[in-house]
């Protein structure tokens, strides 16, 4: 789900647990988006409107975001070889060159950028597993609403073995 490293409520203990699990050579990961809080959509639109007026400030802000992303990148580096790819979420920074902070993480770790929605096929010796993965658009008040949206809007449109969608805003697995 959403990592959102650095925001209030970030679960450092859970992040450390995931990092420990990721050192297992049999574990592979798909990043589901929202790796930090740079920046939620409403904030990003306001900031981008202001920064377009001042290119110097835009490049300074880009450098600040990259500095902040370094810690996260360094924490992910030990298991980068087992990352299938990283999805884009809603919370990202768009740099002056129009790439995103998620793309920057991918570039630094040399892992595939999956954008907001991806079809992935894992090939094993005797079979393939087809995955549809998306950061998703949750924000429903009830788990049943989130699951209903998944069932009605995503499942009928894809012939796959597994669907991953992370942006559910309820306590569910």
Coordinates of N, CA and C in Angstrom, one line a residue:
X1 N 0.8 -1.2 0.0 CA 0.0 0.0 0.0 C 0.8 1.2 0.0
X2 N 0.3 2.3 0.4 CA 1.0 3.6 0.4 C 2.0 3.6 1.5
X3 N 3.3 3.9 1.1 CA 4.3 4.1 2.1 C 4.3 5.4 2.8
X4 N 4.2 6.5 2.0 CA 4.2 7.9 2.5 C 5.2 8.1 3.6
X5 N 6.4 7.7 3.4 CA 7.5 7.9 4.3 C 7.7 9.4 4.6
X6 N 7.8 9.7 5.9 CA 8.0 11.0 6.4 C 6.7 11.8 6.9
X7 N 5.5 11.3 6.6 CA 4.3 12.0 7.0 C 4.0 11.5 8.4
X8 N 3.2 12.4 9.1 CA 2.7 12.0 10.4 C 1.9 10.7 10.3
X9 N 2.1 9.8 11.1 CA 1.4 8.5 11.1 C 2.2 7.4 10.3
X10 N 3.3 7.8 9.7 CA 4.1 6.8 9.0 C 4.5 5.7 10.0
X11 N 4.4 4.5 9.6 CA 4.7 3.4 10.5 C 6.1 2.9 10.3
X12 N 7.0 3.5 11.0 CA 8.4 3.1 10.9 C 8.7 1.6 11.2
X13 N 8.0 1.1 12.2 CA 8.2 -0.2 12.6 C 7.7 -1.2 11.5
X14 N 6.6 -0.9 10.9 CA 6.1 -1.7 9.7 C 7.1 -1.7 8.6
X15 N 7.6 -0.5 8.3 CA 8.6 -0.3 7.2 C 9.9 -1.1 7.5
X16 N 10.4 -1.1 8.7 CA 11.5 -1.9 9.0 C 11.2 -3.4 8.9
X17 N 10.0 -3.8 9.2 CA 9.6 -5.2 9.0 C 9.6 -5.6 7.6
X18 N 9.1 -4.7 6.7 CA 9.1 -5.0 5.3 C 10.5 -5.0 4.7
X19 N 11.4 -4.1 5.2 CA 12.8 -4.2 4.8 C 13.5 -5.5 5.1
X20 N 13.2 -6.0 6.3 CA 13.8 -7.2 6.8 C 13.2 -8.4 5.9
X21 N 11.9 -8.4 5.6 CA 11.4 -9.4 4.8 C 12.0 -9.4 3.4
X22 N 12.2 -8.2 2.9 CA 12.7 -8.0 1.5 C 14.1 -8.5 1.3
X23 N 14.8 -8.8 2.4 CA 16.2 -9.4 2.3 C 16.1 -10.8 2.0
X24 N 15.0 -11.5 2.1 CA 14.8 -12.9 1.8 C 14.9 -13.0 0.3
X25 N 15.8 -13.8 -0.2 CA 16.0 -14.0 -1.6 C 14.8 -14.5 -2.4
X26 N 13.8 -15.1 -1.7 CA 12.6 -15.6 -2.4 C 11.5 -14.5 -2.4
X27 N 11.7 -13.4 -1.9 CA 10.7 -12.3 -1.8 C 10.9 -11.3 -3.0
X28 N 9.9 -11.1 -3.7 CA 9.9 -10.0 -4.8 C 8.8 -9.0 -4.5
X29 N 9.0 -7.8 -4.9 CA 8.1 -6.7 -4.5 C 7.6 -5.9 -5.7
X30 N 6.4 -5.4 -5.6 CA 5.9 -4.4 -6.5 C 5.5 -3.2 -5.6
X31 N 6.2 -2.1 -5.9 CA 5.9 -0.9 -5.2 C 4.5 -0.3 -5.6
X32 N 3.6 0.0 -4.7 CA 2.3 0.3 -5.0 C 2.0 1.9 -5.1
X33 N 3.0 2.7 -5.0 CA 2.9 4.1 -5.1 C 2.9 4.9 -3.8
X34 N 2.9 6.2 -3.9 CA 2.9 7.1 -2.7 C 4.1 6.8 -1.7
X35 N 5.3 6.9 -2.3 CA 6.5 6.5 -1.5 C 6.9 7.6 -0.5
X36 N 6.5 8.8 -0.7 CA 6.7 9.9 0.2 C 5.5 10.8 0.1
X37 N 5.5 12.0 0.6 CA 4.4 12.9 0.5 C 4.7 14.1 -0.4
X38 N 5.5 13.9 -1.4 CA 5.8 15.0 -2.4 C 5.0 14.7 -3.6
X39 N 3.9 15.3 -3.8 CA 3.0 16.0 -2.9 C 1.6 15.5 -3.3
X40 N 0.7 15.7 -2.4 CA -0.7 15.2 -2.7 C -1.2 16.1 -3.8
X41 N -2.1 15.6 -4.6 CA -2.6 16.4 -5.8 C -3.0 17.8 -5.6
X42 N -3.8 18.1 -4.6 CA -4.2 19.5 -4.4 C -3.1 20.4 -4.1
X43 N -2.1 19.9 -3.3 CA -0.9 20.7 -3.0 C 0.0 20.9 -4.2
X44 N 0.1 19.8 -5.0 CA 1.0 19.8 -6.1 C 0.5 20.9 -7.2
X45 N -0.8 20.9 -7.4 CA -1.3 21.8 -8.4 C -1.0 23.3 -8.0
X46 N -1.2 23.6 -6.7 CA -1.0 25.0 -6.3 C 0.5 25.3 -6.4
X47 N 1.4 24.4 -6.0 CA 2.8 24.6 -6.0 C 3.3 24.8 -7.5
X48 N 2.8 23.9 -8.3 CA 3.2 24.0 -9.8 C 2.8 25.3 -10.4
X49 N 1.6 25.9 -10.0 CA 1.2 27.2 -10.6 C 2.2 28.3 -10.1
X50 N 2.6 28.2 -8.9 CA 3.6 29.2 -8.4 C 5.0 29.0 -9.0
X51 N 5.4 27.8 -9.1 CA 6.8 27.6 -9.5 C 7.0 27.9 -11.0
X52 N 6.0 27.8 -11.8 CA 6.1 28.1 -13.2 C 6.5 29.5 -13.4
X53 N 6.2 30.4 -12.5 CA 6.6 31.8 -12.5 C 8.0 32.0 -12.2
X54 N 8.7 31.1 -11.5 CA 10.0 31.3 -11.0 C 10.9 30.0 -11.3
X55 N 11.4 29.9 -12.5 CA 12.2 28.7 -12.8 C 13.3 28.4 -11.8
X56 N 14.0 29.4 -11.3 CA 15.1 29.2 -10.3 C 14.5 28.5 -9.1
X57 N 13.4 28.9 -8.6 CA 12.8 28.3 -7.4 C 12.4 26.9 -7.7
X58 N 11.9 26.7 -9.0 CA 11.5 25.3 -9.4 C 12.7 24.3 -9.3
X59 N 13.8 24.8 -9.8 CA 15.0 23.9 -9.8 C 15.5 23.7 -8.4
X60 N 15.4 24.7 -7.5 CA 15.8 24.6 -6.1 C 14.9 23.6 -5.4
X61 N 13.6 23.7 -5.7 CA 12.6 22.7 -5.1 C 12.9 21.3 -5.6
X62 N 13.2 21.2 -6.8 CA 13.6 19.8 -7.4 C 14.8 19.3 -6.6
X63 N 15.8 20.1 -6.4 CA 17.0 19.6 -5.7 C 16.6 19.2 -4.2
X64 N 15.7 20.0 -3.6 CA 15.3 19.7 -2.2 C 14.6 18.3 -2.2
X65 N 13.7 18.1 -3.1 CA 13.0 16.8 -3.2 C 13.9 15.7 -3.4
X66 N 14.9 15.8 -4.3 CA 15.8 14.8 -4.5 C 16.7 14.5 -3.3
X67 N 17.1 15.5 -2.6 CA 17.8 15.3 -1.3 C 17.0 14.5 -0.3
X68 N 15.7 14.8 -0.2 CA 14.8 14.1 0.7 C 14.6 12.7 0.3
X69 N 14.6 12.4 -1.0 CA 14.3 11.1 -1.5 C 15.6 10.2 -1.3
X70 N 16.7 10.7 -1.1 CA 18.0 9.9 -1.0 C 17.9 8.9 0.2
X71 N 17.3 9.3 1.3 CA 17.2 8.3 2.4 C 16.4 7.1 2.0
X72 N 15.2 7.4 1.4 CA 14.3 6.3 1.0 C 15.0 5.4 0.0
X73 N 15.7 6.0 -1.0 CA 16.4 5.3 -2.0 C 17.5 4.4 -1.4
X74 N 18.2 4.9 -0.4 CA 19.2 4.2 0.2 C 18.7 3.0 1.1
X75 N 17.5 3.2 1.6 CA 16.8 2.2 2.4 C 16.3 1.1 1.5
X76 N 16.0 1.4 0.2 CA 15.4 0.4 -0.7 C 16.6 -0.3 -1.5
X77 N 17.7 0.3 -1.5 CA 18.8 -0.2 -2.3 C 19.2 -1.7 -2.1
X78 N 19.2 -2.1 -0.8 CA 19.6 -3.5 -0.5 C 18.6 -4.6 -1.2
X79 N 17.4 -4.2 -1.5 CA 16.5 -5.2 -2.1 C 16.0 -4.7 -3.5
X80 N 16.7 -3.7 -4.1 CA 16.4 -3.2 -5.4 C 16.3 -4.3 -6.4
X81 N 17.2 -5.3 -6.3 CA 17.2 -6.4 -7.3 C 16.0 -7.3 -7.3
X82 N 15.2 -7.1 -6.2 CA 14.0 -8.0 -6.1 C 12.7 -7.1 -6.3
X83 N 12.9 -5.9 -6.8 CA 11.7 -5.1 -7.0 C 11.3 -5.3 -8.5
X84 N 10.1 -5.8 -8.7 CA 9.6 -6.0 -10.0 C 9.4 -4.7 -10.7
X85 N 8.9 -3.7 -10.0 CA 8.7 -2.4 -10.5 C 8.0 -1.5 -9.5
X86 N 8.0 -0.2 -9.8 CA 7.3 0.7 -8.9 C 6.1 1.4 -9.6
X87 N 5.0 1.3 -9.1 CA 3.8 2.1 -9.6 C 3.8 3.5 -9.1
X88 N 3.2 4.4 -10.0 CA 3.0 5.8 -9.6 C 1.8 5.8 -8.7
X89 N 1.8 6.7 -7.7 CA 0.6 6.9 -6.9 C 0.0 8.3 -7.1
X90 N -0.6 8.8 -6.1 CA -1.2 10.2 -6.2 C -0.2 11.2 -5.6
X91 N 0.7 10.8 -4.7 CA 1.6 11.7 -4.0 C 3.0 11.5 -4.6
X92 N 3.3 12.5 -5.4 CA 4.7 12.5 -6.0 C 5.0 13.9 -6.4
X93 N 6.3 14.2 -6.7 CA 6.7 15.5 -7.1 C 7.0 15.4 -8.6
X94 N 6.5 16.4 -9.4 CA 6.8 16.4 -10.8 C 7.9 17.5 -11.0
X95 N 9.1 17.0 -11.4 CA 10.3 17.8 -11.6 C 10.1 18.7 -12.8
X96 N 11.0 19.7 -12.9 CA 11.0 20.7 -14.0 C 11.1 19.9 -15.4
X97 N 11.8 18.8 -15.4 CA 11.9 18.0 -16.7 C 10.7 17.2 -17.0
X98 N 9.7 17.3 -16.1 CA 8.4 16.6 -16.3 C 8.4 15.2 -15.8
X99 N 9.5 14.7 -15.3 CA 9.5 13.3 -14.7 C 9.0 13.4 -13.3
X100 N 8.7 12.3 -12.6 CA 8.2 12.3 -11.3 C 9.2 11.8 -10.3
X101 N 8.9 12.0 -9.0 CA 9.8 11.5 -8.0 C 9.8 10.0 -8.0
X102 N 8.7 9.3 -8.4 CA 8.7 7.9 -8.5 C 9.7 7.5 -9.6
X103 N 9.7 8.2 -10.8 CA 10.6 7.9 -11.8 C 12.0 8.1 -11.4
X104 N 12.3 9.1 -10.6 CA 13.6 9.3 -10.0 C 14.1 8.1 -9.2
X105 N 13.2 7.6 -8.3 CA 13.5 6.5 -7.5 C 13.9 5.3 -8.4
X106 N 13.0 5.1 -9.4 CA 13.3 4.0 -10.3 C 14.6 4.1 -11.0
X107 N 14.9 5.3 -11.5 CA 16.2 5.6 -12.2 C 17.4 5.3 -11.2
X108 N 17.3 5.7 -10.0 CA 18.4 5.6 -9.0 C 18.6 4.1 -8.6
X109 N 17.5 3.4 -8.5 CA 17.5 1.9 -8.1 C 17.7 1.0 -9.4
X110 N 17.5 1.6 -10.6 CA 17.5 0.8 -11.8 C 16.5 -0.3 -11.8
X111 N 15.2 0.1 -11.5 CA 14.1 -0.8 -11.5 C 13.0 -0.2 -12.5
X112 N 12.2 -1.1 -13.0 CA 11.2 -0.6 -14.0 C 10.1 0.4 -13.3
X113 N 9.8 1.4 -14.1 CA 8.7 2.3 -13.7 C 7.5 1.8 -14.3
X114 N 6.4 1.5 -13.5 CA 5.2 0.9 -14.0 C 4.1 1.9 -14.2
X115 N 4.3 3.2 -14.0 CA 3.2 4.2 -14.2 C 2.1 3.9 -13.2
X116 N 0.9 4.4 -13.5 CA -0.2 4.2 -12.5 C -0.9 2.9 -12.6
X117 N -0.8 2.2 -13.7 CA -1.5 1.0 -14.0 C -0.6 0.1 -14.8
X118 N -0.4 -1.2 -14.5 CA 0.5 -2.0 -15.2 C 0.0 -3.4 -15.3
X119 N 0.3 -4.0 -16.5 CA 0.1 -5.5 -16.7 C 1.5 -6.1 -16.6
X120 N 1.6 -7.1 -15.7 CA 2.8 -7.8 -15.5 C 2.7 -9.3 -15.7
X121 N 3.6 -9.9 -16.4 CA 3.6 -11.3 -16.5 C 4.8 -11.9 -15.9
X122 N 4.7 -12.8 -14.9 CA 5.8 -13.5 -14.3 C 5.9 -14.8 -14.9
X123 N 7.0 -15.2 -15.4 CA 7.2 -16.4 -16.1 C 8.0 -17.4 -15.2
X124 N 7.4 -18.5 -14.9 CA 8.0 -19.5 -14.1 C 8.3 -20.7 -15.0
X125 N 8.9 -21.7 -14.5 CA 9.4 -22.9 -15.3 C 8.2 -23.5 -16.1
X126 N 7.1 -23.7 -15.4 CA 6.0 -24.5 -16.0 C 4.7 -23.7 -16.1
X127 N 4.7 -22.4 -15.8 CA 3.5 -21.6 -15.9 C 3.8 -20.1 -15.8
X128 N 2.8 -19.3 -16.2 CA 2.9 -17.9 -16.1 C 1.9 -17.4 -15.1
X129 N 2.1 -16.3 -14.5 CA 1.2 -15.6 -13.6 C 1.0 -14.2 -14.2
X130 N -0.3 -13.9 -14.6 CA -0.6 -12.5 -15.1 C -1.2 -11.7 -14.0
X131 N -0.6 -10.5 -13.8 CA -0.9 -9.6 -12.7 C -1.4 -8.2 -13.3
X132 N -2.5 -7.7 -12.8 CA -2.8 -6.3 -13.1 C -2.6 -5.6 -11.8
X133 N -1.8 -4.5 -11.9 CA -1.5 -3.7 -10.6 C -1.8 -2.3 -10.9
X134 N -2.4 -1.6 -9.9 CA -2.7 -0.2 -10.0 C -2.6 0.4 -8.6
X135 N -2.2 1.6 -8.5 CA -2.2 2.3 -7.3 C -3.7 2.4 -6.8
X136 N -4.6 2.7 -7.8 CA -6.0 2.7 -7.5 C -6.5 4.1 -7.0
X137 N -7.8 4.2 -6.9 CA -8.5 5.4 -6.4 C -9.5 4.9 -5.4
X138 N -9.1 4.9 -4.1 CA -10.0 4.4 -3.1 C -10.9 5.6 -2.6
X139 N -10.7 5.9 -1.3 CA -11.4 7.0 -0.6 C -12.9 6.7 -0.3
X140 N -13.3 5.4 -0.3 CA -14.6 5.1 0.0 C -14.8 5.0 1.6
X141 N -16.0 5.2 2.0 CA -16.2 5.2 3.5 C -16.3 3.8 4.0
X142 N -16.6 2.8 3.2 CA -16.7 1.4 3.7 C -15.9 0.4 2.8
X143 N -15.4 -0.6 3.4 CA -14.7 -1.6 2.7 C -15.5 -2.2 1.6
X144 N -16.8 -2.4 1.9 CA -17.7 -3.0 0.9 C -17.8 -2.1 -0.4
X145 N -17.7 -0.8 -0.2 CA -17.7 0.1 -1.4 C -16.4 -0.1 -2.2
X146 N -15.3 -0.1 -1.5 CA -14.0 -0.3 -2.2 C -14.0 -1.6 -3.0
X147 N -14.4 -2.7 -2.3 CA -14.5 -4.0 -2.9 C -15.4 -4.0 -4.1
X148 N -16.6 -3.4 -4.0 CA -17.5 -3.3 -5.0 C -17.0 -2.6 -6.3
X149 N -16.2 -1.5 -6.0 CA -15.6 -0.8 -7.1 C -14.6 -1.7 -7.8
X150 N -13.8 -2.4 -7.1 CA -12.8 -3.3 -7.6 C -13.5 -4.4 -8.5
X151 N -14.6 -4.9 -7.9 CA -15.3 -6.0 -8.6 C -16.0 -5.5 -9.9
X152 N -16.6 -4.3 -9.9 CA -17.4 -3.8 -11.0 C -16.5 -3.1 -12.0
X153 N -15.4 -2.4 -11.6 CA -14.7 -1.5 -12.5 C -13.4 -2.1 -13.0
X154 N -12.8 -3.0 -12.3 CA -11.5 -3.6 -12.7 C -11.6 -5.0 -13.1
X155 N -12.2 -5.9 -12.3 CA -12.2 -7.3 -12.5 C -12.8 -7.7 -13.9
X156 N -13.9 -7.1 -14.3 CA -14.5 -7.6 -15.5 C -13.7 -7.2 -16.8
X157 N -12.8 -6.3 -16.6 CA -12.0 -5.8 -17.8 C -10.7 -6.5 -18.1
X158 N -10.3 -7.4 -17.2 CA -9.0 -8.0 -17.3 C -9.0 -9.5 -17.1
X159 N -8.3 -10.2 -18.0 CA -8.2 -11.6 -17.8 C -6.8 -11.8 -17.2
X160 N -6.8 -12.0 -15.8 CA -5.5 -12.1 -15.1 C -5.7 -13.0 -13.9
X161 N -4.6 -13.4 -13.3 CA -4.6 -14.3 -12.2 C -4.7 -13.5 -10.9
X162 N -4.1 -12.3 -10.8 CA -4.0 -11.5 -9.6 C -4.3 -10.1 -9.9
X163 N -5.0 -9.4 -9.1 CA -5.2 -7.9 -9.2 C -4.7 -7.3 -7.9
X164 N -3.8 -6.4 -8.0 CA -3.3 -5.6 -6.9 C -3.8 -4.1 -7.0
X165 N -4.4 -3.6 -6.0 CA -4.8 -2.2 -6.0 C -4.6 -1.7 -4.5
X166 N -3.9 -0.7 -4.4 CA -3.4 -0.3 -3.0 C -4.2 0.8 -2.4
X167 N -4.9 1.7 -3.1 CA -5.4 2.9 -2.5 C -6.8 2.7 -1.9
X168 N -6.8 1.7 -1.0 CA -8.0 1.5 -0.2 C -7.7 2.3 1.1
X169 N -8.7 3.0 1.6 CA -8.5 3.8 2.8 C -9.2 3.2 4.0
X170 N -9.2 1.9 4.1 CA -9.8 1.2 5.2 C -8.8 0.2 5.6
X171 N -9.0 -0.4 6.8 CA -8.1 -1.4 7.3 C -8.5 -2.7 6.7
X172 N -7.8 -3.1 5.6 CA -8.1 -4.4 4.9 C -6.8 -4.9 4.3
X173 N -6.8 -6.2 4.0 CA -5.7 -6.8 3.4 C -6.1 -7.3 2.0

